[in-house]
Amino acid sequence: MRKQRYIAYFSMEIGLDVNIPTYSGGLGILAGDTIRSAADEEIPMVAVTLLHRKGYFFQKLDEVGAQIEQPVDWKVEDCLQEVPGRASVIIEGREVLLRAWKTEVRGISGGVVPIFFLDADLPENTEPDRTFTHYLYGGDARYRLCQEVILGIGGVRILRALGYKYIVKYHMNEGHAAFLGVELMNEVLQIRKRKLFSDSDIAKIKSRCVFTTHTPVSAGHDQFPRDLVERVLEGGKIGELKDLLFHENVLNMTYLALKFAGYINGVAKKHGEISRHMFGTYSIDSITNGVHAATWVSPRFQPLFDRYIPNWKQDNFSLRYALNIPREEIWAAHEEAKAELLKHVNRITNVGMNNKVLTIGFARRITPYKRNDLLFSDVKRLMKIAEKGGGLQLIFSGKAHPCDVMGKDMIRRVVAAMGEASSQIKAVYLPNYDIILAKLLTAGVDVWLNTPQPPLEASGTSGMKAALNGVPSLSILDGWWLEGCIEGVTGWAIGTIPNPDSAKDPAQDAQLLYDKLETGIVPLYNNDRNRYIDIMRNTIALNGSFFNTQRMLQEYVLKAYFEP
Ligand SMILES: *Cc1c(COP(=O)(O)O)cnc(C)c1O
């Protein structure tokens, strides 16, 4: 039995290592960075996720940008250790046995956070049940619901089986994990030898649960029809709990998480505000996301920081002293990071990019609200900007969910537009965006671009990775950029205020983007290098020092984990 009191962190995806492909994008990377910072700060945390034996998917692209999806062939035994504990959940009346695999994240001063990956692929289970933990965000609604039962209910049970008795807080990273509240209620009723729950039981569970919501549109929340839920949970002894599950005859995982959580937050100030509008009856705070600094600062900048800001890994706030680093050294480190990226790009694509040319990076999940093709709204104008301004190079990357038809179309449009512009602009779309590519890209480009449709970017984190490497953002004012943008100081805004009409008129946002490039960024980069480097240095000092998971986790500790 473990006497230590733990924070249990539940997430459907965790992105830690490129060889453990159990993530699809920002949500998983945030989870990984949170765990790393918890280990650094020696916070007693234990994390739970699913194994995703076939990953999210491996992305290939054909010549026209059509996405081909393949299962990821990764070797679980090489990356994780099986642990002896077993747990089970009831799904459709059958007992589904679960085991767990473990890895440990070690922090800067020796703190350790174990991560348990739940696995249903056991000979005791039926063939179809063995696949429940194969594909991240795969399959149909039933498959997703079964995965969420395994994560929430199975997750609590495996922690018990492994001896974690004293868990002071359960942190649900997005609504996928909300069934953990159902299991906690089961435990309470069992202890109190009752069948019916009371308000005080709910209050008890609330005192132990934290919920972070990530989606600013209600359509983005997982929802399951009542008959499906009843079929899947049949035999699972949740009879009296059914009242808790349904909201107008559907199970909405966000509502379920809200019901069980005593502390709720959005992931940026604006997102907190939007969430309060969406869920009026709940009290919702905000804690702005961050990234793990030591992970995302490139090997080119690390020695520079070590020299000028010796304690930067222990104390990310001290990155404010980046203002003391001489311009030439910032530029030299950046040139090295850029050379490394372009060498990689040239080697795998033969595009022949030039280290001296202004290079814009854009990489993230591909989905309509991210408007990954906005830069190509007017290819002729973009070509003119490049022609007049000494050239432009573009590096794009990102996966579309296999069912996201519009997202996949968008990749094809981007690839086609790159072809159209090729006489003037060297541009590539790199397949299979992952952690390694993200590191190369966010450190190696000159400008990090983001063009979401407001207010749909809850936070965004890749611009924070860029900031830590002195790469300024050019972005729509949404999510974290509303807090991080100081115009002409830490980067540039596209448009002045978050424009509620821009959803209707992306062409207008595109024009604002071109204007800013043409009259601001391109001339500054080519003709006023010192001022450009000042902006780079400011992004480290003002944004790198703040938008990190060390500061973020300290807020969680004060407001959510160990509140008085
Ligand atoms: C950081 C990261 C993301 C998230 O990027 P956003 O800007 O928040 O959309 C997605 N995928 C990978 C591989 C990342 O490293």
XYZ file of C-alpha atoms and ligand atoms in Angstrom:
579
model
C 0.000 0.000 0.000
C 1.297 3.453 -0.905
C 1.006 5.914 1.975
C 1.899 8.894 -0.210
C -1.034 11.083 -1.258
C -1.265 11.300 -5.025
C -2.743 13.419 -7.774
C -4.082 11.043 -10.439
C -3.953 12.561 -13.926
C -6.274 10.946 -16.491
C -5.930 11.641 -20.210
C -7.109 9.769 -23.299
C -3.831 10.696 -24.971
C -0.365 11.289 -23.598
C 2.430 12.460 -25.894
C 5.832 12.010 -24.315
C 8.122 10.349 -26.762
C 8.062 9.947 -30.503
C 8.431 6.184 -30.050
C 5.276 5.967 -27.928
C 2.679 7.103 -30.499
C -0.232 7.442 -28.065
C -1.122 11.020 -28.985
C -2.800 12.891 -31.825
C -2.051 16.516 -31.055
C -2.079 19.322 -28.544
C -4.135 17.560 -25.859
C -1.644 14.707 -25.601
C 1.431 16.930 -25.788
C -0.015 19.078 -23.002
C -0.513 15.944 -20.899
C 3.091 14.869 -21.493
C 4.461 18.321 -20.675
C 2.290 18.530 -17.540
C 3.662 15.197 -16.330
C 7.235 16.310 -17.009
C 6.751 19.457 -14.974
C 5.091 17.480 -12.168
C 8.205 15.296 -12.051
C 10.431 18.412 -12.022
C 8.459 19.928 -9.170
C 8.347 16.599 -7.321
C 4.572 16.687 -7.215
C 3.258 13.236 -6.263
C 1.432 12.467 -9.481
C 0.454 9.256 -11.227
C -0.939 9.292 -14.768
C -3.388 6.965 -16.545
C -4.104 6.597 -20.261
C -4.794 3.867 -22.835
C -2.125 1.887 -24.616
C -3.263 2.584 -28.199
C -1.335 -0.394 -29.510
C -1.802 0.786 -33.126
C -1.294 4.457 -32.317
C -3.328 7.264 -33.841
C -2.161 6.609 -37.385
C 0.927 6.932 -39.528
C 0.289 9.529 -42.229
C 1.501 9.226 -45.793
C 0.629 11.688 -48.540
C 0.531 11.009 -52.263
C 1.598 13.565 -54.917
C -1.697 15.422 -54.742
C -1.791 15.501 -50.961
C -4.314 12.701 -50.465
C -3.829 11.300 -46.980
C -3.122 7.602 -46.549
C -3.515 6.212 -43.016
C -1.633 3.232 -41.692
C -1.627 1.598 -38.245
C 1.539 2.508 -36.349
C 3.692 -0.536 -35.817
C 5.342 0.142 -32.477
C 6.874 -2.305 -30.061
C 5.152 -1.919 -26.722
C 7.610 -4.217 -24.923
C 10.569 -2.096 -26.045
C 9.128 1.131 -24.636
C 7.079 0.117 -21.587
C 7.125 -2.453 -18.782
C 4.159 -4.620 -18.011
C 3.075 -4.398 -14.366
C 1.514 -7.282 -12.469
C -1.825 -5.689 -11.431
C -5.091 -6.535 -13.216
C -8.497 -4.856 -13.219
C -11.688 -5.387 -15.146
C -14.730 -3.490 -16.380
C -18.131 -4.720 -17.499
C -18.966 -3.847 -21.094
C -22.210 -5.059 -22.679
C -22.503 -7.550 -19.831
C -19.083 -9.094 -20.471
C -16.143 -8.814 -18.146
C -13.246 -7.168 -19.974
C -9.920 -7.823 -18.278
C -7.304 -5.065 -18.269
C -3.600 -4.962 -17.633
C -1.284 -1.975 -17.499
C 2.092 -1.040 -18.926
C 4.272 1.507 -17.254
C 6.892 4.099 -17.978
C 8.365 6.641 -15.588
C 9.158 10.275 -16.194
C 12.095 11.518 -14.162
C 12.278 15.196 -13.285
C 15.165 17.562 -13.040
C 15.815 16.906 -9.347
C 14.883 13.256 -9.284
C 11.093 13.356 -8.869
C 9.333 10.495 -10.665
C 5.861 10.290 -12.207
C 4.679 6.842 -13.307
C 2.349 6.576 -16.291
C 0.088 3.555 -16.699
C -1.173 2.564 -20.142
C -4.311 0.378 -19.986
C -4.387 -2.619 -22.305
C -7.364 -4.874 -23.091
C -5.422 -7.052 -25.527
C -5.386 -10.169 -23.338
C -6.192 -13.789 -24.266
C -8.929 -13.853 -21.589
C -10.971 -11.321 -23.614
C -12.972 -11.994 -26.782
C -11.242 -11.077 -30.032
C -13.301 -7.904 -30.586
C -12.872 -6.790 -26.966
C -9.120 -7.123 -27.313
C -9.146 -4.275 -29.841
C -10.678 -1.677 -27.461
C -7.266 -0.209 -26.659
C -5.849 -0.385 -30.200
C -6.703 2.901 -31.923
C -6.670 6.404 -30.458
C -9.900 8.139 -31.601
C -10.612 5.198 -33.913
C -13.792 3.287 -34.630
C -17.402 4.362 -34.122
C -19.317 5.875 -31.207
C -19.608 2.500 -29.483
C -15.852 1.950 -29.696
C -15.189 5.415 -28.258
C -17.670 4.886 -25.442
C -16.053 1.554 -24.528
C -12.640 3.248 -24.505
C -13.954 5.917 -22.167
C -15.389 3.272 -19.826
C -11.967 1.639 -19.779
C -10.148 4.920 -19.155
C -12.444 6.242 -16.409
C -13.687 3.128 -14.606
C -10.823 0.808 -15.541
C -8.320 3.550 -14.724
C -9.518 3.991 -11.141
C -9.636 0.212 -10.678
C -6.114 -0.358 -11.979
C -4.792 2.323 -9.610
C -6.436 0.479 -6.726
C -5.008 -2.826 -7.948
C -1.555 -1.243 -8.004
C -1.911 -0.034 -4.427
C -2.775 3.635 -4.944
C -5.236 4.110 -2.139
C -4.667 7.708 -1.105
C -5.500 9.791 -4.112
C -6.365 13.328 -3.089
C -7.314 14.601 -6.541
C -8.388 13.073 -9.819
C -7.602 15.375 -12.712
C -9.693 14.806 -15.838
C -7.776 16.190 -18.816
C -10.839 16.714 -21.048
C -14.193 14.931 -20.645
C -13.009 11.551 -21.979
C -12.128 10.525 -18.422
C -15.430 11.540 -16.787
C -16.465 7.953 -15.978
C -13.903 8.054 -13.201
C -16.519 9.992 -11.245
C -18.964 7.108 -11.720
C -16.434 4.679 -10.289
C -15.681 6.964 -7.350
C -19.428 7.086 -6.680
C -19.542 3.274 -6.813
C -16.793 3.163 -4.224
C -18.552 5.634 -1.954
C -21.827 3.687 -2.133
C -20.034 0.437 -1.442
C -18.307 1.837 1.621
C -21.500 3.395 2.884
C -23.454 0.236 2.035
C -26.116 2.151 0.156
C -27.687 1.859 -3.283
C -28.930 5.435 -3.642
C -26.601 8.394 -3.768
C -27.210 11.679 -1.998
C -26.067 15.253 -2.492
C -23.423 14.771 0.140
C -21.963 11.866 -1.859
C -21.718 14.146 -4.869
C -20.095 16.809 -2.723
C -17.536 14.301 -1.539
C -16.635 13.361 -5.089
C -16.468 16.988 -6.135
C -13.920 17.634 -3.424
C -11.686 15.075 -5.118
C -12.113 15.911 -8.830
C -10.579 18.529 -11.107
C -11.767 18.997 -14.682
C -9.959 20.815 -17.463
C -12.116 21.473 -20.517
C -10.435 22.095 -23.875
C -13.186 22.669 -26.410
C -14.946 25.990 -26.920
C -17.876 24.568 -28.964
C -20.498 22.228 -27.599
C -20.478 20.172 -30.815
C -16.860 19.347 -30.023
C -17.848 17.451 -26.892
C -18.226 13.698 -26.926
C -21.890 12.725 -26.860
C -23.535 9.313 -26.819
C -27.237 8.413 -27.245
C -28.998 6.900 -24.253
C -29.715 3.497 -25.792
C -26.073 3.002 -26.735
C -24.929 3.952 -23.246
C -27.442 1.609 -21.617
C -26.340 -1.249 -23.847
C -22.633 -0.702 -23.167
C -23.023 -0.215 -19.423
C -25.506 -3.099 -19.030
C -24.584 -5.320 -16.108
C -22.160 -2.740 -14.766
C -24.104 -2.036 -11.564
C -24.761 1.576 -12.366
C -28.535 1.347 -12.074
C -29.055 4.225 -9.650
C -26.372 6.344 -11.240
C -28.219 6.622 -14.529
C -29.840 9.851 -13.424
C -26.409 11.372 -13.256
C -25.366 10.322 -16.712
C -27.919 11.799 -19.020
C -28.531 15.327 -20.071
C -31.650 15.457 -22.260
C -31.311 11.742 -23.026
C -27.747 11.937 -24.241
C -24.583 11.304 -22.323
C -22.425 14.377 -22.822
C -19.015 13.661 -21.325
C -18.389 17.331 -20.623
C -21.571 17.637 -18.582
C -20.686 14.470 -16.739
C -17.245 15.816 -15.882
C -18.768 19.145 -14.802
C -21.117 17.338 -12.403
C -18.270 15.544 -10.675
C -15.673 18.311 -10.571
C -15.089 20.670 -7.661
C -12.629 22.750 -9.649
C -13.147 23.416 -13.359
C -10.952 25.380 -15.721
C -10.535 26.431 -19.319
C -7.057 26.563 -20.863
C -6.659 30.303 -21.535
C -8.364 33.415 -20.150
C -10.625 33.834 -23.171
C -11.461 30.118 -23.180
C -12.472 30.332 -19.510
C -14.840 33.154 -20.426
C -16.352 31.192 -23.318
C -16.762 28.123 -21.135
C -18.599 30.194 -18.533
C -21.017 31.309 -21.251
C -21.500 27.726 -22.445
C -22.037 26.221 -18.998
C -23.633 29.078 -17.110
C -24.480 27.207 -13.926
C -20.928 26.092 -13.205
C -18.132 28.126 -11.760
C -15.273 27.938 -14.254
C -11.806 29.340 -13.804
C -8.967 29.491 -16.313
C -5.356 28.361 -16.210
C -3.479 29.225 -19.366
C -1.588 26.316 -20.920
C 2.156 26.078 -21.197
C 4.842 23.824 -22.628
C 7.737 22.061 -20.910
C 10.628 24.439 -21.457
C 13.541 22.002 -21.209
C 11.819 19.695 -23.709
C 11.049 22.342 -26.318
C 14.135 24.550 -26.181
C 16.278 23.226 -29.018
C 19.772 21.854 -28.468
C 20.998 25.022 -30.229
C 19.547 27.371 -27.596
C 20.130 25.199 -24.526
C 23.873 26.007 -24.189
C 23.140 29.694 -24.690
C 20.573 29.686 -21.882
C 22.893 27.592 -19.719
C 25.569 30.230 -20.125
C 23.492 33.355 -19.565
C 20.643 32.066 -17.377
C 22.194 29.183 -15.408
C 19.045 28.140 -13.520
C 16.551 28.431 -16.343
C 15.432 24.783 -16.160
C 14.725 24.955 -12.423
C 13.241 28.427 -12.694
C 11.574 29.143 -16.022
C 10.648 32.652 -14.872
C 14.331 33.516 -15.089
C 14.113 33.277 -18.880
C 13.184 36.953 -18.563
C 16.946 37.548 -18.434
C 17.164 36.507 -22.068
C 17.133 40.266 -22.605
C 20.779 40.183 -21.491
C 21.855 37.785 -24.230
C 23.739 39.617 -27.008
C 21.884 39.839 -30.313
C 24.645 38.084 -32.256
C 24.395 35.038 -30.036
C 20.609 34.823 -30.358
C 20.972 35.056 -34.107
C 23.778 32.489 -34.253
C 21.753 29.951 -32.263
C 18.735 30.589 -34.473
C 20.776 30.189 -37.642
C 21.973 26.815 -36.425
C 18.434 25.674 -35.607
C 17.258 26.882 -39.003
C 20.130 25.184 -40.820
C 19.306 21.932 -39.078
C 15.650 22.148 -40.102
C 16.362 23.092 -43.706
C 18.970 20.379 -44.037
C 16.327 17.877 -42.939
C 13.705 19.339 -45.273
C 16.076 19.430 -48.251
C 17.271 15.915 -47.606
C 13.822 14.341 -47.516
C 12.090 16.508 -50.163
C 14.874 17.787 -52.455
C 13.184 21.205 -52.472
C 16.447 23.140 -52.145
C 15.533 25.659 -49.462
C 17.947 28.503 -48.745
C 19.068 29.386 -45.212
C 18.970 33.113 -45.994
C 15.326 33.273 -47.031
C 12.493 34.164 -44.633
C 10.845 30.869 -43.726
C 7.343 30.517 -42.317
C 6.230 27.435 -40.400
C 2.711 26.125 -39.915
C 2.015 22.767 -38.302
C -0.818 21.442 -36.202
C -3.804 19.132 -36.509
C -5.679 19.696 -39.737
C -9.306 20.525 -39.125
C -11.612 23.174 -40.584
C -11.527 25.637 -37.667
C -7.723 25.745 -37.788
C -8.005 27.047 -41.382
C -4.687 25.449 -42.320
C -5.093 26.763 -45.888
C -5.771 30.428 -45.065
C -2.294 31.553 -46.172
C -3.145 30.272 -49.664
C -6.433 32.145 -50.049
C -4.859 34.370 -52.706
C -1.850 32.572 -54.169
C -1.077 35.387 -56.630
C -0.830 37.947 -53.868
C 1.352 35.624 -51.817
C 3.665 35.167 -54.812
C 3.906 38.920 -55.281
C 4.864 39.404 -51.647
C 7.628 36.838 -52.100
C 8.800 38.374 -55.367
C 8.989 41.903 -53.996
C 10.391 40.938 -50.636
C 13.375 38.730 -51.376
C 11.616 35.393 -51.334
C 9.566 33.255 -48.976
C 9.798 29.634 -47.932
C 6.948 27.675 -46.390
C 6.992 24.498 -44.349
C 3.642 22.926 -43.457
C 2.716 19.748 -41.652
C -0.231 18.130 -39.859
C -2.602 15.166 -39.827
C -6.350 15.181 -40.467
C -8.515 12.754 -38.471
C -9.328 9.780 -40.752
C -13.053 10.736 -40.720
C -12.460 14.458 -41.274
C -13.306 14.748 -44.966
C -13.030 18.536 -44.971
C -9.684 18.377 -43.215
C -8.330 15.956 -45.781
C -9.573 18.224 -48.559
C -7.707 21.052 -46.946
C -4.396 19.143 -47.165
C -5.019 18.596 -50.880
C -5.775 22.287 -51.351
C -2.584 23.295 -49.545
C -0.494 20.899 -51.636
C -2.127 22.147 -54.849
C -1.537 25.780 -53.889
C 2.100 25.023 -53.117
C 2.418 23.649 -56.630
C 0.828 26.764 -58.098
C 3.224 29.035 -56.216
C 6.326 26.971 -56.883
C 7.884 29.295 -59.475
C 8.199 31.938 -56.771
C 7.991 30.168 -53.406
C 9.718 27.035 -52.129
C 7.127 25.197 -50.107
C 6.750 21.712 -48.669
C 4.122 19.729 -46.834
C 5.908 17.287 -44.538
C 3.963 14.099 -43.786
C 3.391 12.525 -40.377
C 3.721 15.483 -38.016
C 5.079 14.203 -34.709
C 7.090 15.322 -31.685
C 10.443 15.257 -33.485
C 9.138 17.278 -36.420
C 7.463 19.690 -34.015
C 10.794 20.292 -32.280
C 12.648 20.877 -35.544
C 9.958 23.138 -36.950
C 9.120 25.326 -33.959
C 12.828 26.040 -33.420
C 13.966 26.316 -37.021
C 11.572 28.620 -38.868
C 11.679 32.434 -38.718
C 7.964 33.015 -38.141
C 5.382 30.696 -36.616
C 1.988 31.141 -38.251
C -1.443 30.357 -36.786
C -4.754 31.212 -38.427
C -7.628 29.694 -36.423
C -11.206 30.844 -36.693
C -11.980 32.711 -33.452
C -13.050 31.789 -30.851
C -12.350 28.141 -31.577
C -8.675 27.909 -30.630
C -9.051 27.173 -26.910
C -5.366 27.791 -26.316
C -2.848 26.511 -28.860
C 0.612 25.586 -27.658
C 2.950 25.278 -30.630
C 3.487 29.062 -30.667
C 4.761 28.727 -27.088
C 7.326 26.165 -28.245
C 8.423 28.608 -30.937
C 8.647 31.470 -28.401
C 11.072 29.475 -26.250
C 13.337 29.292 -29.304
C 13.071 32.969 -30.101
C 10.644 32.393 -32.982
C 7.919 35.048 -32.994
C 4.322 34.219 -33.882
C 2.125 35.753 -36.522
C -1.338 34.756 -35.460
C -5.017 35.494 -35.278
C -5.868 36.921 -31.860
C -7.381 33.843 -30.275
C -6.508 31.408 -27.472
C -3.144 32.047 -25.824
C -2.115 34.677 -28.386
C -4.619 37.125 -26.879
C -2.386 37.001 -23.811
C 0.980 36.545 -25.512
C 0.844 39.077 -28.324
C 2.349 42.499 -27.821
C 2.274 43.912 -31.298
C 5.711 44.400 -32.786
C 7.291 43.340 -29.483
C 6.638 39.588 -29.154
C 5.270 39.011 -32.657
C 2.319 40.151 -34.698
C -1.455 39.887 -34.703
C -3.545 39.192 -37.767
C -6.342 41.724 -37.334
C -6.742 43.964 -34.342
C -9.395 42.454 -32.111
C -10.826 38.974 -32.134
C -13.264 39.498 -34.913
C -16.532 37.581 -34.515
C -17.245 38.060 -38.216
C -14.054 36.467 -39.405
C -15.751 33.063 -39.327
C -17.937 34.378 -42.114
C -15.169 36.119 -43.963
C -11.885 34.238 -43.983
C -10.905 36.232 -47.090
C -10.709 39.335 -44.925
C -8.440 37.604 -42.432
C -6.285 36.448 -45.329
C -5.916 40.028 -46.586
C -4.939 41.203 -43.104
C -2.396 38.397 -42.998
C -0.905 39.434 -46.354
C -0.812 43.074 -45.299
C 1.106 42.257 -42.157
C 3.577 40.098 -44.053
C 4.079 42.577 -46.846
C 4.397 45.795 -44.900
C 5.684 44.511 -41.570
C 7.454 41.219 -41.340
C 9.148 40.768 -44.723
C 10.831 44.197 -44.771
C 11.761 43.951 -41.109
C 13.391 40.569 -41.596
C 15.343 41.599 -44.663
C 16.205 45.229 -43.889
C 16.265 45.694 -40.149
C 17.815 42.563 -38.755
C 18.617 44.053 -35.356
C 15.035 44.986 -34.709
C 13.970 41.534 -35.840
C 16.377 39.975 -33.337
C 15.010 42.250 -30.613
C 11.593 40.738 -31.223
C 13.083 37.261 -31.091
C 14.712 38.037 -27.768
C 11.487 39.506 -26.413
C 9.552 36.350 -27.284
C 11.896 34.362 -25.066
C 11.936 36.896 -22.243
C 8.237 37.754 -22.165
C 6.549 34.620 -23.481
C 9.019 31.781 -22.902
C 9.290 32.812 -19.265
C 5.527 32.625 -18.775
C 3.847 30.162 -21.183
C 5.479 27.080 -19.729
C 4.083 24.123 -17.774
C 6.132 25.024 -14.706
C 4.098 28.201 -14.212
C 0.936 26.371 -15.328
C 1.396 23.530 -12.856
C 2.109 25.946 -10.032
C -1.311 27.432 -10.741
C -2.921 23.991 -10.688
C -1.228 23.264 -7.384
C -2.465 26.477 -5.791
C -5.944 26.589 -7.252
C -6.900 22.979 -7.908
C -4.726 20.350 -6.255
C -3.945 21.575 -2.765
C -6.506 24.298 -2.258
C -7.196 25.152 1.408
C 2.489 21.110 -29.884
C 1.954 20.078 -30.795
C 0.621 20.151 -31.239
C -0.311 21.250 -30.813
O -0.123 22.406 -31.575
P -1.208 23.581 -31.526
O -0.506 24.778 -31.979
O -1.632 23.705 -30.094
O -2.328 23.189 -32.390
C 0.159 19.169 -32.082
N 0.959 18.164 -32.494
C 2.237 18.057 -32.087
C 3.071 16.920 -32.577
C 2.783 19.019 -31.231
O 4.056 18.909 -30.827
